[in-house]
């Protein structure tokens, strides 16, 4: 078969280069953009490491303005109702070999918020009164061209942290955490049809490089990335 039919784990990157080094990620929050970098963090229980992309601008550099009624987000209002579009988060990826790009995420946090009143062991840089915003897991899947079943899957958890100042809230960081455990909905797949799950930064970058290649290959438009609810 043609190149577009190959399974992602057999895709040859040009010149044997590592996709981890050849992709540029751009994170956007509201009207601000920056370049996130890969980090490795240890889970709360100390047992597992997770890979995540984090954009952490200099302190006070990204001022998102005053949010008059942020507390309403603790009592039933959605983040979108409280903040409008000012916390829209986006994640774009550019393949530096071809300068082709895809957008992996563009949404206002949809899974609630919290205002801290005690330290978080996993995020010691946060302090009381910092606001954190949650987004539901974003699942990405890819299919072989001639098969309907999904054969590769990964999940990202977006997370925002803001700090109040006299001049309004500043962005502490935007994170995109790569889920490293097979999600529960895998159980709906018969074992023989279970997709390959990707839970590390290198595998994710190889996956995204293939998404970009397929998305920009006219003959394989229908192999494009598709989201799973």
Tab-separated table of C-alpha atoms in Angstrom:
chain	number	residue	atom	x	y	z
A	1	UNK	CA	0.000	0.000	0.000
A	2	UNK	CA	0.888	3.654	-0.194
A	3	UNK	CA	2.598	5.664	2.465
A	4	UNK	CA	-0.681	6.939	3.925
A	5	UNK	CA	-1.755	3.383	4.716
A	6	UNK	CA	1.117	2.639	7.042
A	7	UNK	CA	0.520	2.254	10.743
A	8	UNK	CA	1.838	5.102	12.837
A	9	UNK	CA	4.414	2.978	14.594
A	10	UNK	CA	6.048	2.137	11.263
A	11	UNK	CA	6.204	5.720	10.009
A	12	UNK	CA	9.739	6.751	9.099
A	13	UNK	CA	10.552	10.296	10.091
A	14	UNK	CA	12.526	12.161	7.470
A	15	UNK	CA	16.228	11.475	7.717
A	16	UNK	CA	15.712	9.443	10.878
A	17	UNK	CA	15.150	12.633	12.874
A	18	UNK	CA	13.377	12.557	16.201
A	19	UNK	CA	9.919	14.184	16.109
A	20	UNK	CA	10.470	15.314	19.695
A	21	UNK	CA	13.146	17.693	18.367
A	22	UNK	CA	11.370	18.603	15.150
A	23	UNK	CA	8.013	19.860	16.444
A	24	UNK	CA	7.361	23.330	17.847
A	25	UNK	CA	4.385	23.777	20.168
A	26	UNK	CA	2.652	27.141	20.637
A	27	UNK	CA	0.356	27.661	23.624
A	28	UNK	CA	-2.216	30.454	23.662
A	29	UNK	CA	-4.239	31.790	26.591
A	30	UNK	CA	-6.600	34.638	25.757
A	31	UNK	CA	-4.653	37.166	23.718
A	32	UNK	CA	-1.204	35.864	24.700
A	33	UNK	CA	0.998	33.166	23.200
A	34	UNK	CA	4.206	31.434	24.208
A	35	UNK	CA	6.322	28.349	23.611
A	36	UNK	CA	5.728	25.516	26.084
A	37	UNK	CA	8.423	22.974	26.856
A	38	UNK	CA	8.322	19.334	27.864
A	39	UNK	CA	8.719	18.508	31.533
A	40	UNK	CA	8.560	15.339	33.555
A	41	UNK	CA	6.771	15.353	36.886
A	42	UNK	CA	6.210	12.702	39.514
A	43	UNK	CA	2.639	11.900	40.530
A	44	UNK	CA	1.389	12.667	44.048
A	45	UNK	CA	2.010	9.146	45.296
A	46	UNK	CA	5.558	9.213	43.912
A	47	UNK	CA	5.004	6.062	41.910
A	48	UNK	CA	4.727	7.339	38.360
A	49	UNK	CA	6.127	10.037	36.159
A	50	UNK	CA	4.057	11.970	33.667
A	51	UNK	CA	5.204	13.989	30.682
A	52	UNK	CA	3.625	17.392	30.206
A	53	UNK	CA	3.957	20.530	28.126
A	54	UNK	CA	4.156	23.662	30.250
A	55	UNK	CA	4.149	27.299	29.238
A	56	UNK	CA	5.355	29.331	32.213
A	57	UNK	CA	5.793	32.985	31.239
A	58	UNK	CA	7.885	35.320	33.431
A	59	UNK	CA	6.020	36.315	36.582
A	60	UNK	CA	3.523	39.077	35.857
A	61	UNK	CA	4.225	39.088	32.113
A	62	UNK	CA	0.830	37.758	31.001
A	63	UNK	CA	-1.857	39.961	32.513
A	64	UNK	CA	-5.324	38.676	31.743
A	65	UNK	CA	-7.205	41.526	33.413
A	66	UNK	CA	-9.737	41.766	36.219
A	67	UNK	CA	-12.254	38.970	36.679
A	68	UNK	CA	-14.974	40.636	38.688
A	69	UNK	CA	-16.892	37.614	39.894
A	70	UNK	CA	-14.538	34.649	39.780
A	71	UNK	CA	-16.103	33.169	42.917
A	72	UNK	CA	-19.258	32.422	40.942
A	73	UNK	CA	-17.263	29.672	39.257
A	74	UNK	CA	-17.248	27.857	42.599
A	75	UNK	CA	-21.017	27.942	42.980
A	76	UNK	CA	-22.303	26.621	39.678
A	77	UNK	CA	-21.396	29.144	36.992
A	78	UNK	CA	-19.255	27.821	34.139
A	79	UNK	CA	-15.790	29.207	33.490
A	80	UNK	CA	-17.056	30.558	30.168
A	81	UNK	CA	-19.843	32.442	31.962
A	82	UNK	CA	-17.390	33.961	34.436
A	83	UNK	CA	-14.455	34.747	32.136
A	84	UNK	CA	-15.893	34.874	28.626
A	85	UNK	CA	-13.240	34.181	25.998
A	86	UNK	CA	-10.379	35.616	28.034
A	87	UNK	CA	-9.249	32.170	29.166
A	88	UNK	CA	-9.584	30.461	25.787
A	89	UNK	CA	-6.637	28.089	25.603
A	90	UNK	CA	-5.144	26.798	22.392
A	91	UNK	CA	-2.371	24.396	21.507
A	92	UNK	CA	-0.843	24.523	18.033
A	93	UNK	CA	1.928	22.329	16.644
A	94	UNK	CA	4.299	23.128	13.780
A	95	UNK	CA	6.482	20.543	12.071
A	96	UNK	CA	9.763	22.425	11.633
A	97	UNK	CA	10.743	20.220	8.688
A	98	UNK	CA	7.743	21.222	6.572
A	99	UNK	CA	6.329	24.249	8.439
A	100	UNK	CA	2.916	22.593	8.347
A	101	UNK	CA	0.696	23.091	11.379
A	102	UNK	CA	-2.304	21.616	13.184
A	103	UNK	CA	-4.375	22.903	16.106
A	104	UNK	CA	-4.869	20.288	18.817
A	105	UNK	CA	-7.006	22.368	21.167
A	106	UNK	CA	-9.049	25.573	21.175
A	107	UNK	CA	-11.544	25.920	24.017
A	108	UNK	CA	-12.400	27.704	27.243
A	109	UNK	CA	-11.871	25.442	30.307
A	110	UNK	CA	-15.041	23.360	30.569
A	111	UNK	CA	-14.543	21.277	33.686
A	112	UNK	CA	-14.747	23.772	36.512
A	113	UNK	CA	-12.305	25.782	38.598
A	114	UNK	CA	-11.041	26.186	42.114
A	115	UNK	CA	-9.511	28.947	44.241
A	116	UNK	CA	-6.818	27.506	46.475
A	117	UNK	CA	-7.042	27.782	50.238
A	118	UNK	CA	-4.337	25.215	50.986
A	119	UNK	CA	-1.134	24.120	49.221
A	120	UNK	CA	-1.156	21.502	46.487
A	121	UNK	CA	1.664	19.005	47.026
A	122	UNK	CA	1.868	18.364	43.285
A	123	UNK	CA	2.205	22.089	42.495
A	124	UNK	CA	4.244	23.688	45.291
A	125	UNK	CA	4.671	26.930	43.332
A	126	UNK	CA	0.979	27.727	43.801
A	127	UNK	CA	-0.286	29.588	46.868
A	128	UNK	CA	-3.545	30.528	48.566
A	129	UNK	CA	-5.957	32.554	46.389
A	130	UNK	CA	-4.431	31.294	43.132
A	131	UNK	CA	-7.163	30.185	40.729
A	132	UNK	CA	-6.915	26.921	38.808
A	133	UNK	CA	-9.034	25.923	35.820
A	134	UNK	CA	-9.748	22.431	34.558
A	135	UNK	CA	-10.564	21.095	31.116
A	136	UNK	CA	-11.925	17.658	30.350
A	137	UNK	CA	-9.538	15.087	28.939
A	138	UNK	CA	-8.913	15.707	25.240
A	139	UNK	CA	-8.681	12.389	23.414
A	140	UNK	CA	-7.011	12.088	20.034
A	141	UNK	CA	-7.302	9.068	17.791
A	142	UNK	CA	-6.058	7.979	14.407
A	143	UNK	CA	-7.291	5.275	12.072
A	144	UNK	CA	-5.705	3.317	9.305
A	145	UNK	CA	-6.899	4.490	5.938
A	146	UNK	CA	-8.702	1.284	4.977
A	147	UNK	CA	-9.975	0.299	8.406
A	148	UNK	CA	-12.745	1.912	10.402
A	149	UNK	CA	-11.324	0.956	13.753
A	150	UNK	CA	-9.127	3.346	15.706
A	151	UNK	CA	-5.577	2.069	16.023
A	152	UNK	CA	-3.745	4.787	17.953
A	153	UNK	CA	-4.957	6.909	20.851
A	154	UNK	CA	-3.692	9.460	23.377
A	155	UNK	CA	-5.165	11.879	25.932
A	156	UNK	CA	-4.174	15.379	27.081
A	157	UNK	CA	-5.395	17.177	30.198
A	158	UNK	CA	-5.199	20.996	29.892
A	159	UNK	CA	-4.744	22.940	33.138
A	160	UNK	CA	-4.444	26.691	33.826
A	161	UNK	CA	-3.219	28.503	36.946
A	162	UNK	CA	-3.724	32.246	37.567
A	163	UNK	CA	-2.536	34.507	40.390
A	164	UNK	CA	-4.472	37.587	41.569
A	165	UNK	CA	-2.574	40.887	41.711
A	166	UNK	CA	-3.611	44.504	42.225
A	167	UNK	CA	-3.791	44.834	38.453
A	168	UNK	CA	-5.879	41.746	37.844
A	169	UNK	CA	-5.023	38.096	37.308
A	170	UNK	CA	-1.704	36.982	35.812
A	171	UNK	CA	-1.067	33.640	34.146
A	172	UNK	CA	1.185	31.446	36.267
A	173	UNK	CA	1.310	28.629	33.747
A	174	UNK	CA	-0.648	26.640	31.193
A	175	UNK	CA	-0.098	22.884	31.217
A	176	UNK	CA	-1.058	20.089	28.884
A	177	UNK	CA	-0.551	16.840	30.784
A	178	UNK	CA	-0.152	13.614	28.821
A	179	UNK	CA	-2.259	10.851	30.349
A	180	UNK	CA	0.051	7.939	31.061
A	181	UNK	CA	-2.526	5.315	32.027
A	182	UNK	CA	-4.801	3.504	29.635
A	183	UNK	CA	-8.223	5.226	29.894
A	184	UNK	CA	-11.216	3.321	31.252
A	185	UNK	CA	-13.150	3.457	27.982
A	186	UNK	CA	-10.544	1.062	26.544
A	187	UNK	CA	-12.672	-1.664	28.084
A	188	UNK	CA	-15.258	-1.098	25.343
A	189	UNK	CA	-12.751	-2.425	22.803
A	190	UNK	CA	-12.323	-6.148	22.358
A	191	UNK	CA	-8.783	-7.049	23.372
A	192	UNK	CA	-7.821	-7.965	19.813
A	193	UNK	CA	-8.987	-4.550	18.564
A	194	UNK	CA	-7.638	-2.447	21.383
A	195	UNK	CA	-5.759	0.580	20.029
A	196	UNK	CA	-2.166	1.395	20.835
A	197	UNK	CA	-2.181	3.897	23.697
A	198	UNK	CA	0.533	6.572	23.725
A	199	UNK	CA	1.531	7.995	27.096
A	200	UNK	CA	4.985	9.544	26.725
A	201	UNK	CA	6.385	12.654	25.069
A	202	UNK	CA	8.335	10.906	22.312
A	203	UNK	CA	5.423	8.697	21.297
A	204	UNK	CA	3.078	11.687	21.392
A	205	UNK	CA	5.371	13.733	19.142
A	206	UNK	CA	5.655	10.881	16.639
A	207	UNK	CA	1.846	10.636	16.700
A	208	UNK	CA	1.375	14.395	16.172
A	209	UNK	CA	3.962	14.437	13.368
A	210	UNK	CA	1.880	11.799	11.593
A	211	UNK	CA	-1.329	13.773	12.232
A	212	UNK	CA	0.284	16.805	10.591
A	213	UNK	CA	1.487	14.742	7.643
A	214	UNK	CA	-1.905	13.149	7.077
A	215	UNK	CA	-3.833	16.380	7.601
A	216	UNK	CA	-1.803	18.143	4.914
A	217	UNK	CA	-1.783	15.203	2.513
A	218	UNK	CA	-4.725	15.876	0.188
A	219	UNK	CA	-5.090	12.210	-0.719
A	220	UNK	CA	-5.608	11.226	2.896
A	221	UNK	CA	-7.902	13.964	4.183
A	222	UNK	CA	-10.283	11.369	5.541
A	223	UNK	CA	-7.517	9.940	7.751
A	224	UNK	CA	-7.470	13.226	9.628
A	225	UNK	CA	-7.436	13.397	13.358
A	226	UNK	CA	-10.832	12.891	14.916
A	227	UNK	CA	-11.832	13.512	18.502
A	228	UNK	CA	-13.547	11.039	20.783
A	229	UNK	CA	-16.190	12.171	23.231
